[in-house]
CSV table of C-alpha atoms and ligand atoms in Angstrom, one decimal:
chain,number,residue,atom,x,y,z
A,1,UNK,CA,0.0,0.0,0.0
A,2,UNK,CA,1.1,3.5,-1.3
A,3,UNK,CA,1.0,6.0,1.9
A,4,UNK,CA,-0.4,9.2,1.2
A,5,UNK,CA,1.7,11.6,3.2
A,6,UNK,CA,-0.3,14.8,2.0
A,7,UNK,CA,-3.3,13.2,3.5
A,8,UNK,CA,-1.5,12.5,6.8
A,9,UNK,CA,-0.3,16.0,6.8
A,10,UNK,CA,-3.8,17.5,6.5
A,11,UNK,CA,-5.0,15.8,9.0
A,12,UNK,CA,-2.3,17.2,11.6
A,13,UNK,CA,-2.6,20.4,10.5
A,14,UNK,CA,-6.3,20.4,10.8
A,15,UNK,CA,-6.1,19.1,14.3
A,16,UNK,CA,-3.5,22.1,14.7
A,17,UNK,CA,-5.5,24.9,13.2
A,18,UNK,CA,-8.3,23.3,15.4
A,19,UNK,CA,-6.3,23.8,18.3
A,20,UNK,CA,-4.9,27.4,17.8
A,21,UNK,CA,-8.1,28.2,17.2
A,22,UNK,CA,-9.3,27.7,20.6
A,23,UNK,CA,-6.2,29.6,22.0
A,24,UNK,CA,-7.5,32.7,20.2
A,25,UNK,CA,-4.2,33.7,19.9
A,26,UNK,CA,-1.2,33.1,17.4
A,27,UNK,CA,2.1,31.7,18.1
A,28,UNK,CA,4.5,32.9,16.4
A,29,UNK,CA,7.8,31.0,14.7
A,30,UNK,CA,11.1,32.9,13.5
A,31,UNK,CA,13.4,30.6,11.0
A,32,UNK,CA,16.6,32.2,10.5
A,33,UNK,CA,18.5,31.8,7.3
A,34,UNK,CA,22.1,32.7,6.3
A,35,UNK,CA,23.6,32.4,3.1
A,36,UNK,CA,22.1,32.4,-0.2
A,37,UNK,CA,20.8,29.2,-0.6
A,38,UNK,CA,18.7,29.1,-3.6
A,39,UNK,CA,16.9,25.6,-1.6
A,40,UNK,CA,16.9,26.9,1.7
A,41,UNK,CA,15.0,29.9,0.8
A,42,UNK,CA,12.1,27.7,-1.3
A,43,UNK,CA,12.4,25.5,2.4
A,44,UNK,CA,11.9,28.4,4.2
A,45,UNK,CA,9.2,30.3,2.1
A,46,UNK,CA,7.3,27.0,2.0
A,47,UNK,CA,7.2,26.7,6.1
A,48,UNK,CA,5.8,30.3,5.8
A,49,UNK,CA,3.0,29.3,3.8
A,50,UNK,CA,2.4,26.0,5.9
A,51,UNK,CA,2.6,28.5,8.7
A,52,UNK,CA,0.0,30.5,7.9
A,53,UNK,CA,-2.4,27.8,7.0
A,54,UNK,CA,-2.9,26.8,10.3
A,55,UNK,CA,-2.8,30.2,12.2
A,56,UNK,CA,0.7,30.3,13.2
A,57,UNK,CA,2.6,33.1,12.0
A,58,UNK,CA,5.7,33.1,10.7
A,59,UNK,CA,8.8,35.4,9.8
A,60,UNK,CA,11.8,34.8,8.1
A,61,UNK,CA,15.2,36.3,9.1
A,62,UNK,CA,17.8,36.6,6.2
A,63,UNK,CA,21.6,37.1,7.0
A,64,UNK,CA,24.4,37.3,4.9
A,65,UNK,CA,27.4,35.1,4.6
A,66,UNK,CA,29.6,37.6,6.1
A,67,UNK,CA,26.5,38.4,9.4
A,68,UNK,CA,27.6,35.5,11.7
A,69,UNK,CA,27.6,37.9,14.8
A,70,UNK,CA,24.4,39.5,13.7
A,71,UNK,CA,22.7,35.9,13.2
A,72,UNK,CA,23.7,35.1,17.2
A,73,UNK,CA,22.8,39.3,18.1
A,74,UNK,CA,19.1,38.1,16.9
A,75,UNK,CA,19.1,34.8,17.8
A,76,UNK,CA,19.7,35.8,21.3
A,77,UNK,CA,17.0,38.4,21.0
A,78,UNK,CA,15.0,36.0,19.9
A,79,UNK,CA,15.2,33.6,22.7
A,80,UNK,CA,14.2,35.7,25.0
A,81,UNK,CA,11.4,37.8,23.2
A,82,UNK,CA,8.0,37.0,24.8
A,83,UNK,CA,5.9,36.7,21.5
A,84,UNK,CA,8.2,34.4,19.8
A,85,UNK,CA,7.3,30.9,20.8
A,86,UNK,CA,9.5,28.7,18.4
A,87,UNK,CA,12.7,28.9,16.5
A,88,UNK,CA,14.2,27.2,13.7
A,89,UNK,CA,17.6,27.4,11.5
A,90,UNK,CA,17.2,26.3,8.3
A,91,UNK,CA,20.2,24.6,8.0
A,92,UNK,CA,22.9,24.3,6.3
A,93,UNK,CA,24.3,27.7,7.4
A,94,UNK,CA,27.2,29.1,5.4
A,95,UNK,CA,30.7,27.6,6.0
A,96,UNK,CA,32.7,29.3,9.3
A,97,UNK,CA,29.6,29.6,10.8
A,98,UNK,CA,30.0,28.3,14.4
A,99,UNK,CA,27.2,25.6,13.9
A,100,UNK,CA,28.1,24.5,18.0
A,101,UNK,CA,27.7,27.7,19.0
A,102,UNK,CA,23.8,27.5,17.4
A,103,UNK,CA,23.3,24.1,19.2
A,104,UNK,CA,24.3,26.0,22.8
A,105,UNK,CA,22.5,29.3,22.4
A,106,UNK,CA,18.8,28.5,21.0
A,107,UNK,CA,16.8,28.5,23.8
A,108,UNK,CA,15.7,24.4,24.2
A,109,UNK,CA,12.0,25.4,24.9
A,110,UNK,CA,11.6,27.4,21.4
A,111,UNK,CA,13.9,24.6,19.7
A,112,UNK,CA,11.1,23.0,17.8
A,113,UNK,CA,13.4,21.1,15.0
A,114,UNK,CA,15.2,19.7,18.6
A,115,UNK,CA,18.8,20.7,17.5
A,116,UNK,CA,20.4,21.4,20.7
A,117,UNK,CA,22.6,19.6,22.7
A,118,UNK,CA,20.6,19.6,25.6
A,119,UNK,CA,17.3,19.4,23.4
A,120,UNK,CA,19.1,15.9,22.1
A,121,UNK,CA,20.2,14.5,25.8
A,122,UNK,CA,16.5,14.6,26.7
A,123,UNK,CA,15.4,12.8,24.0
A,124,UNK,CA,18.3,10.3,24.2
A,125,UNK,CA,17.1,10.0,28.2
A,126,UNK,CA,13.2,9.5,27.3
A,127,UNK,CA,12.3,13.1,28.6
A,128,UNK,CA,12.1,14.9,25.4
A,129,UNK,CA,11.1,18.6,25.1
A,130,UNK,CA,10.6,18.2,21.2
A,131,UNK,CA,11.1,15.1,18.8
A,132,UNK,CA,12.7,16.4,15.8
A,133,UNK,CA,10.4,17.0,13.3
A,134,UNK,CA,11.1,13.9,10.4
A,135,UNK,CA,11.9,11.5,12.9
A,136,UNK,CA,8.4,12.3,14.8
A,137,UNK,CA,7.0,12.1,11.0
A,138,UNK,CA,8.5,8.9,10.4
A,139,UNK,CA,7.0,7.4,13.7
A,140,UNK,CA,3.8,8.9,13.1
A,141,UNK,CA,3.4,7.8,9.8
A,142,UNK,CA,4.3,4.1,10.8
A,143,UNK,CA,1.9,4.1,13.8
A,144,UNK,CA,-0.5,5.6,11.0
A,145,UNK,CA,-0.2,2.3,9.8
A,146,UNK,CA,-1.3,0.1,12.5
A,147,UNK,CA,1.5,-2.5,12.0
A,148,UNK,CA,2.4,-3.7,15.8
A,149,UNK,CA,6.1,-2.6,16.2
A,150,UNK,CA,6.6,-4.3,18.8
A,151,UNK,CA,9.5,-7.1,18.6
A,152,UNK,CA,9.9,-5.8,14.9
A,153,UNK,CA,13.4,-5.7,13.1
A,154,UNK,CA,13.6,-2.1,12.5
A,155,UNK,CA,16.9,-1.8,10.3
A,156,UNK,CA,17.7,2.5,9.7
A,157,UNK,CA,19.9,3.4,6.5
A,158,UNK,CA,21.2,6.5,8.2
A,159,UNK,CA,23.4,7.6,11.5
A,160,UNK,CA,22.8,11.6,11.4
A,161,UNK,CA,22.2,13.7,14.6
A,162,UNK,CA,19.1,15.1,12.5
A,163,UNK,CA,17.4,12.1,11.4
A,164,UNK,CA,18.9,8.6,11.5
A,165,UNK,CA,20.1,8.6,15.5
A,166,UNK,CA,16.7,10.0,16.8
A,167,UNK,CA,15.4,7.4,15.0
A,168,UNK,CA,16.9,4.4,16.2
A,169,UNK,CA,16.3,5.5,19.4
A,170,UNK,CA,12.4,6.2,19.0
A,171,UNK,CA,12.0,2.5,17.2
A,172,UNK,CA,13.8,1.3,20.1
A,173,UNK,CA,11.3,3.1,22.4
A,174,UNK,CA,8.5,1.5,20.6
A,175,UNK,CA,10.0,-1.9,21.2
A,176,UNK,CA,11.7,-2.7,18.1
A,177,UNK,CA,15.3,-4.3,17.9
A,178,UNK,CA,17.2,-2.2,16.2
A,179,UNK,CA,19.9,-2.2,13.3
A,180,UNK,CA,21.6,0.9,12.2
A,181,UNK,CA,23.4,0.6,8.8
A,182,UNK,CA,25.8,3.8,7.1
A,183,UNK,CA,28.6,4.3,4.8
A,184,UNK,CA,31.0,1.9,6.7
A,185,UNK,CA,28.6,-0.8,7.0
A,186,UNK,CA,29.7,-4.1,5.2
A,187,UNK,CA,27.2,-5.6,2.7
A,188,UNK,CA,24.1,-3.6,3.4
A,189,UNK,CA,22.0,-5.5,1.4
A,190,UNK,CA,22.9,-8.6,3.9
A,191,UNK,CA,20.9,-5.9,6.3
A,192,UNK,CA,18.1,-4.5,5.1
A,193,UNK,CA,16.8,-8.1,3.8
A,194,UNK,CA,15.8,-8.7,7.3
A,195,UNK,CA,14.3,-5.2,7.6
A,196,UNK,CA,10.6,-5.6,8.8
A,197,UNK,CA,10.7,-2.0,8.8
A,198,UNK,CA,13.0,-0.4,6.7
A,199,UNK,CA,14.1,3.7,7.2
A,200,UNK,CA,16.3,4.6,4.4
A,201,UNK,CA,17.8,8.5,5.3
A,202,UNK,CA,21.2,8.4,3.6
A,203,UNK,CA,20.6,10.9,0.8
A,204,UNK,CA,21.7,8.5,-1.8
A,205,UNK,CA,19.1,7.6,-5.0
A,206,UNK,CA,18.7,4.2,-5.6
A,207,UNK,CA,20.5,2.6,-2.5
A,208,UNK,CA,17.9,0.4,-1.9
A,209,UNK,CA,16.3,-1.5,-4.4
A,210,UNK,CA,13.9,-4.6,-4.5
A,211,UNK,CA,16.2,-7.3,-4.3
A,212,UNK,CA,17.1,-5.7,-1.1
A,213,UNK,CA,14.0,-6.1,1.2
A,214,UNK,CA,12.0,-8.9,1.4
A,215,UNK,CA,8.0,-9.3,1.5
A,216,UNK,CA,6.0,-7.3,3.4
A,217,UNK,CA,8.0,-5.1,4.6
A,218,UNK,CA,7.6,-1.6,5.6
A,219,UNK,CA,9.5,0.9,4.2
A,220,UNK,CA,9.7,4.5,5.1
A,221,UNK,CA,11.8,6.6,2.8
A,222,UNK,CA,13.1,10.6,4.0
A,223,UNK,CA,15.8,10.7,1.0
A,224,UNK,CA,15.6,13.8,-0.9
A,225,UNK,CA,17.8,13.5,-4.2
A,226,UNK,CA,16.8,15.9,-7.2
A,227,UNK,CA,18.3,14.4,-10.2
A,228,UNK,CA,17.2,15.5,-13.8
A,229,UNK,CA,15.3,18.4,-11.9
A,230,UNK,CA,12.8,15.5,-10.6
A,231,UNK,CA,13.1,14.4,-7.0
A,232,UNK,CA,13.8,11.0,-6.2
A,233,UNK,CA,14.1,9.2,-2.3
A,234,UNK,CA,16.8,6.8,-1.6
A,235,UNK,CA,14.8,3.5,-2.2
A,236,UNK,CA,13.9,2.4,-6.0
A,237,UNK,CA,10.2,2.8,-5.7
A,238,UNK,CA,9.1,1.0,-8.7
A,239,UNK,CA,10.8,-2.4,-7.9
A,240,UNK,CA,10.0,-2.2,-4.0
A,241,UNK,CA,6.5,-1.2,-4.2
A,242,UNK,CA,4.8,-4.6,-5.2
A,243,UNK,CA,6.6,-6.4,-2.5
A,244,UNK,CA,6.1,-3.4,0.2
A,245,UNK,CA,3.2,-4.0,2.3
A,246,UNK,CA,3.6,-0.3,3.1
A,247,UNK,CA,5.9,2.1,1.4
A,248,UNK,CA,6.3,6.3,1.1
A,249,UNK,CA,6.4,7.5,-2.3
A,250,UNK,CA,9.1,10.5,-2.7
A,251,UNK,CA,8.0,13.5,-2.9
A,252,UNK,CA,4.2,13.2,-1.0
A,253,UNK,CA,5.4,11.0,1.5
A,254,UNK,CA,7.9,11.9,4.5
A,255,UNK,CA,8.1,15.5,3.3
A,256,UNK,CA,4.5,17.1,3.9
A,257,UNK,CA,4.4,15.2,7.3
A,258,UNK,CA,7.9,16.7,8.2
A,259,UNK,CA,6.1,20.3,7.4
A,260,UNK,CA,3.0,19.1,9.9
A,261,UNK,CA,5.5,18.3,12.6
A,262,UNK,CA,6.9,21.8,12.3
A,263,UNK,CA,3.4,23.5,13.1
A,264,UNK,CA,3.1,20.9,15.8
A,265,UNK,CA,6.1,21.7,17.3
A,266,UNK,CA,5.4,25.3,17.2
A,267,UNK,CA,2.3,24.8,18.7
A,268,UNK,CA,3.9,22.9,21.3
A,269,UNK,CA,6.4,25.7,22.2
A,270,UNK,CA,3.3,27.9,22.5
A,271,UNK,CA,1.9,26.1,24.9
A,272,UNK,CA,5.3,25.9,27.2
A,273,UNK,CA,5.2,30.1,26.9
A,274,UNK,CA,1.3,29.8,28.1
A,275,UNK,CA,2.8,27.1,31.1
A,276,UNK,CA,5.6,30.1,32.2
A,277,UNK,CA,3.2,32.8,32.4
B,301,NAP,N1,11.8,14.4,4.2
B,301,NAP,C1,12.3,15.3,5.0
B,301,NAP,O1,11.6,16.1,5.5
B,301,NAP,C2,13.8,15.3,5.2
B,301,NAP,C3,14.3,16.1,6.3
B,301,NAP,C4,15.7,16.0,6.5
B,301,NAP,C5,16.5,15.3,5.6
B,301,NAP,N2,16.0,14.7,4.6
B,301,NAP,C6,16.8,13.9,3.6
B,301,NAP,O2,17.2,12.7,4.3
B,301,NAP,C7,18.5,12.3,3.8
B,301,NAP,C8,19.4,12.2,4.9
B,301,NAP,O3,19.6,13.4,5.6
B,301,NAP,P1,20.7,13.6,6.7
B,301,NAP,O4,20.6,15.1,7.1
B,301,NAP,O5,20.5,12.6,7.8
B,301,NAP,O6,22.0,13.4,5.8
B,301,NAP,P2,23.5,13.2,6.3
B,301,NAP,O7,23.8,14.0,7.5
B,301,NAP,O8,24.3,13.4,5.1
B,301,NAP,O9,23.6,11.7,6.7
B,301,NAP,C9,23.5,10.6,5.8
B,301,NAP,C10,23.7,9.3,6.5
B,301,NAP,O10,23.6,8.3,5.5
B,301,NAP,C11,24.7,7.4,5.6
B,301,NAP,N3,25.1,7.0,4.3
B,301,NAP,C12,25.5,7.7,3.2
B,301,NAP,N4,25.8,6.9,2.2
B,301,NAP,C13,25.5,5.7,2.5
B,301,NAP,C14,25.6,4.4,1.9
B,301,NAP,N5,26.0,4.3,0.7
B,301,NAP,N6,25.2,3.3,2.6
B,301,NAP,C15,24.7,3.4,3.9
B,301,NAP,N7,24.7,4.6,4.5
B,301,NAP,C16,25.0,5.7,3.9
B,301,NAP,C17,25.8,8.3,6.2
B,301,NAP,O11,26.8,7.4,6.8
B,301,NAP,P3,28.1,8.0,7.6
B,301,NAP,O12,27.5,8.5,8.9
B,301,NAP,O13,29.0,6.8,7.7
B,301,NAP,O14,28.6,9.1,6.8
B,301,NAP,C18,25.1,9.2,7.2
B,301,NAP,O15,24.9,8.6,8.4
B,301,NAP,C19,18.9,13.4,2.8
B,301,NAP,O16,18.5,13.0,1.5
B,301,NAP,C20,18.0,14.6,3.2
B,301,NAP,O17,17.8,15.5,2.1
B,301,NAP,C21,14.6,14.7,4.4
């Protein structure tokens, strides 16, 4: 079965704008950009809009290359500004940028993408803040399922701080036994063939393909790869599909539910501002 991320992602923002709603009063999230990143910019522009569907509004700050002690003047003012409830860097930031210095100074309640250091210790100890937004997409969207996870082989194509790590660790909280395969890894397809769930996030087109999984299984692709000005995920969709008892397509699978856990987040953030009042 083909999962329809779009639809997913309409239902969480509906239950979002539902929410806000009720509130009666907006939250408000600031995504600061450096560099001229012709992608980061459509990524940014694109939250807006997804912003704004729901209630939330949104605004964001551009820097230059050379504005690294600007970016940490307004990030700073940011953290501590009452009507700004979440915060997010679209990422990557220009090189020489002190990317550390970002994970210690965002304030870890208005970290909605969960990028800090201490933002990440809590969710490595079970008390998270925020779950990063595509990993909590990726866990919704299998839950959305109904497959039991429990006692499942989860096998993860991926080890990044972002994406991969967080989640391992949130199939192992759902009871799953856990394999996490990256570029080191020895005869991946050895791997993935015993995947009952399968979460390829290695940014490489085609690195998995039917041969590779066997029947039934599950397969969650977050690769983004734009090749011949299409975008493709990491897993070969047409030879997988038949054999998949549940698969994302790429784009219109991990991606809109990514965007639905931003506004969540958000909304989330708001309602820790409300709780310090
Ligand atoms: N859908 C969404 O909303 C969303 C959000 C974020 C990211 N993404 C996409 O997800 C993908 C991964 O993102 P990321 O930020 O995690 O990327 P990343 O930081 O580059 O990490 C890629 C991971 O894949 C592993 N890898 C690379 N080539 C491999 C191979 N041939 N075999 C096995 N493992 C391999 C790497 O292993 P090493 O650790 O050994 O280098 C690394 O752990 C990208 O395509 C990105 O665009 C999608």
């Amino acid at each position: 079965m083909i999962i329809d991320g779009k639809e997913i992602s309409n239902r969480i923002k509906e239950e979002v704008k539902r929410e806000i709603q009720e509130f009666g009063y907006k939250p408000r999230l600031a995504i600061l950009m450096a560099g001229d990143d012709e992608s980061s910019k459509v990524y940014a522009n694109s939250k807006v809009k997804a912003c704004e569907s729901v209630g939330i509004e949104a605004k964001v700050y551009y820097f230059s290359e050379k504005e690294e002690d600007k970016f940490f003047d307004t990030l700073e003012k940011l953290n501590e500004d009452k009507d700004t409830h979440g915060i997010m860097i679209e990422m990557p930031l220009p090189k020489g940028f002190d990317v550390d210095k970002v994970y210690d100074t965002i304030n870890p309640y208005k970290d909605v993408d969960c990028i800090s250091n201490y933002n990440m210790g809590r969710l490595f100890a079970g008390k998270p803040l925020f779950v990063p937004c595509t990993p909590k997409a990726i866990i919704h969207i299998l839950e959305n399922t109904g497959v039991d996870l429990e006692g499942k082989h989860a096998v993860v194509i991926g080890r990044s701080n972002i994406l991969g790590k967080p989640v391992a660790k949130l199939l192992l909280d759902k009871n799953c036994t856990v394999t996490v395969c990256h570029s080191k890894t020895k005869d991946l397809a050895y791997h993935t063939k015993q995947a009952d769930v399968l979460v390829v996030a290695a940014g490489k087109m085609n690195l998995v393909r039917g041969d590779m999984v066997k029947e039934g299984v599950v397969l969650i692709d977050a690769g983004i790869n734009v090749h011949e000005g299409k975008i493709y995920g990491d897993a070969d969709f047409e030879s997988i599909k038949d054999k998949a008892s549940y698969i994302t397509p790429v784009p219109g699978g991990v991606g809109p539910v990514t965007t639905a856990m931003i506004l969540k987040n958000t909304l989330e953030a708001f309602k820790y501002a409300v709780k310090s009042l």
